[in-house]
XYZ file of C-alpha atoms in Angstrom:
215
model
C 4.877 89.986 -30.743
C 1.846 87.801 -30.256
C 1.019 86.838 -26.701
C 2.357 83.461 -25.549
C -0.126 80.567 -25.588
C -1.716 79.699 -22.264
C 0.056 77.034 -20.297
C -1.591 73.605 -20.337
C -2.663 72.257 -16.968
C -0.162 69.789 -15.494
C -1.020 66.170 -16.186
C -2.719 64.710 -13.196
C -1.907 61.360 -11.787
C -4.051 58.368 -12.565
C -7.678 59.234 -11.921
C -9.398 57.377 -9.117
C -11.639 55.486 -11.496
C -8.696 54.425 -13.692
C -6.680 53.479 -10.613
C -9.534 51.333 -9.393
C -9.796 49.734 -12.800
C -6.102 48.911 -12.832
C -6.331 47.464 -9.315
C -9.286 45.374 -10.359
C -7.393 44.241 -13.451
C -4.360 43.270 -11.387
C -6.590 41.412 -8.962
C -8.279 39.509 -11.770
C -4.883 38.705 -13.276
C -3.747 37.408 -9.886
C -6.769 35.125 -9.687
C -6.118 33.833 -13.215
C -2.459 33.142 -12.402
C -3.347 31.295 -9.206
C -5.955 29.223 -11.009
C -3.431 28.391 -13.755
C -0.908 27.389 -11.084
C -3.402 25.013 -9.487
C -4.320 23.579 -12.893
C -0.676 22.689 -13.515
C -0.748 20.322 -10.539
C -3.427 18.050 -12.013
C -1.207 16.671 -14.837
C 1.454 15.856 -12.242
C -1.138 14.007 -10.195
C -2.185 12.085 -13.312
C 1.437 10.980 -13.761
C 1.496 9.831 -10.145
C -1.697 7.868 -10.764
C -0.247 6.103 -13.826
C 2.959 5.219 -11.967
C 1.052 3.893 -8.957
C -1.135 1.791 -11.234
C 1.985 0.262 -12.783
C 3.436 -0.478 -9.357
C 0.181 -2.149 -8.326
C 0.194 -4.346 -11.426
C 3.809 -5.413 -10.861
C 3.103 -6.025 -7.195
C 0.085 -8.190 -8.053
C 2.199 -10.276 -10.429
C 5.213 -10.605 -8.127
C 5.071 -8.879 -4.736
C 8.433 -7.582 -3.589
C 9.926 -5.269 -1.003
C 11.238 -2.972 -3.751
C 7.685 -2.216 -4.871
C 6.755 -1.332 -1.300
C 9.747 1.018 -0.945
C 8.905 2.706 -4.240
C 5.289 3.128 -3.133
C 6.534 4.719 0.106
C 8.567 7.256 -1.887
C 5.556 8.086 -4.049
C 3.423 8.561 -0.948
C 6.048 10.910 0.513
C 5.991 13.073 -2.645
C 2.195 13.129 -2.596
C 2.289 14.238 1.027
C 4.580 17.127 0.066
C 2.177 18.204 -2.692
C -0.770 18.031 -0.339
C 1.031 20.045 2.317
C 1.993 22.748 -0.204
C -1.588 22.966 -1.474
C -2.820 23.167 2.116
C -0.568 26.168 2.761
C -1.657 27.789 -0.504
C -5.304 27.350 0.415
C -4.743 29.278 3.648
C -3.285 32.126 1.568
C -6.236 32.042 -0.823
C -8.680 32.235 2.072
C -6.933 35.363 3.357
C -7.010 36.916 -0.122
C -10.706 36.154 -0.453
C -11.360 38.309 2.602
C -10.014 41.204 0.461
C -8.815 43.282 3.391
C -6.597 45.363 1.109
C -9.365 45.918 -1.438
C -7.190 44.893 -4.383
C -9.694 42.353 -5.682
C -12.786 43.641 -7.412
C -14.457 40.211 -7.288
C -13.021 38.183 -4.412
C -15.691 35.544 -4.918
C -13.728 34.381 -7.992
C -11.189 32.882 -5.596
C -13.746 30.212 -4.754
C -12.817 28.524 -8.044
C -9.190 28.349 -6.908
C -10.253 27.036 -3.489
C -12.330 24.330 -5.163
C -9.237 23.323 -7.128
C -7.239 22.974 -3.910
C -9.946 20.744 -2.436
C -9.892 18.534 -5.519
C -6.095 18.290 -5.444
C -6.187 17.222 -1.802
C -8.807 14.566 -2.520
C -6.806 13.128 -5.423
C -3.588 13.165 -3.391
C -5.324 11.316 -0.549
C -6.722 8.767 -3.005
C -3.303 8.079 -4.539
C -1.739 7.865 -1.078
C -4.284 5.220 -0.135
C -3.415 3.270 -3.282
C 0.248 3.378 -2.239
C -0.734 1.854 1.082
C -2.618 -0.856 -0.806
C 0.698 -1.972 -2.346
C 2.114 -2.587 1.123
C -1.089 -4.364 2.189
C -0.917 -6.749 -0.791
C 2.734 -7.485 -0.056
C 1.905 -8.184 3.603
C -0.856 -10.571 2.547
C 1.608 -12.347 0.255
C 4.084 -12.729 3.095
C 1.361 -14.055 5.399
C 0.279 -16.562 2.756
C 3.864 -17.789 2.352
C 4.243 -18.144 6.103
C 0.983 -20.072 6.351
C 2.057 -22.374 3.520
C 5.384 -23.024 5.244
C 3.696 -23.792 8.553
C 1.235 -26.093 6.797
C 4.074 -28.014 5.148
C 5.834 -28.418 8.483
C 2.605 -29.584 10.088
C 2.043 -32.189 7.370
C 5.621 -33.429 7.668
C 5.317 -33.686 11.448
C 2.016 -35.566 11.187
C 3.487 -37.974 8.654
C 6.498 -38.748 10.845
C 4.481 -39.036 14.018
C 3.485 -42.728 13.473
C 7.118 -43.538 12.706
C 8.215 -41.954 15.958
C 5.530 -43.871 17.815
C 6.577 -47.233 16.376
C 10.249 -46.482 16.941
C 9.586 -45.551 20.540
C 7.326 -48.578 21.075
C 9.723 -51.167 19.719
C 12.776 -49.433 21.054
C 11.933 -50.122 24.704
C 14.170 -53.258 24.573
C 12.121 -55.430 26.878
C 13.383 -58.933 27.438
C 11.905 -61.025 24.633
C 12.054 -64.166 26.799
C 9.257 -62.788 28.929
C 6.941 -62.630 25.935
C 5.629 -59.128 26.456
C 6.575 -58.127 22.897
C 6.720 -61.265 20.770
C 7.198 -59.285 17.546
C 10.708 -58.447 18.699
C 11.536 -62.121 18.297
C 10.055 -62.506 14.834
C 12.323 -63.450 11.988
C 10.982 -60.726 9.690
C 10.193 -58.122 12.344
C 12.646 -55.622 10.902
C 11.093 -55.952 7.421
C 7.638 -55.544 8.941
C 8.746 -52.323 10.627
C 9.859 -50.752 7.338
C 6.668 -51.891 5.659
C 4.558 -50.205 8.315
C 6.472 -46.935 8.078
C 5.228 -45.820 4.614
C 1.735 -47.145 5.293
C 1.475 -45.133 8.501
C 2.912 -42.015 6.829
C 0.417 -42.304 3.959
C -2.430 -42.785 6.423
C -1.413 -39.645 8.344
C -1.189 -37.606 5.140
C -4.618 -38.797 3.956
C -6.126 -37.893 7.335
C -4.744 -34.353 7.125
C -5.869 -33.979 3.509
C -9.378 -35.181 4.317
C -9.663 -32.911 7.354
C -8.485 -29.854 5.362
C -11.092 -30.531 2.667
C -13.809 -30.882 5.261
C -12.825 -27.563 6.859
C -12.674 -25.757 3.491
């Protein structure tokens, strides 16, 4: 019988060069996946920006506490996104050091790190816009309070001459002495009610003129 064919050498494991190529390919794939993950956050941030813009428009038209609460919730979600990206950036920095040698080009991670920086800047910008909603509402409340105080001041100034005349003619001195002859007039009561609106109008005109001078 013919001699048996020689045995083939046993298949070796992955050669070092091929193993290094696979490691480099896995590392590059990891960088691509991380970059794609960071890119998925930008559309979410755009949605946050559109919602915040709508809240600002509604708050400019009619400021309300509900808009402020909604802006606070949006700011809380933005803070969560920023904190997650901050933690991910720490991981990317460790991977860029390439202590395990699994990345053939660790400098490619700089693109991912730049994306994290941009996400943090946009999140901070949208958070500041959420705070602007509360600031506008606080200004609206201050303006309402100032208007209320101004109305009370005008009303007090208008009634001040009336209080003065009432206190002056309400002292009830003896009319026989002649200290206050108007108390003995026949039409003194009618004169009092005629002076009341005149004095109130004079007080209002004084306040109006002084406010225009100040402005």
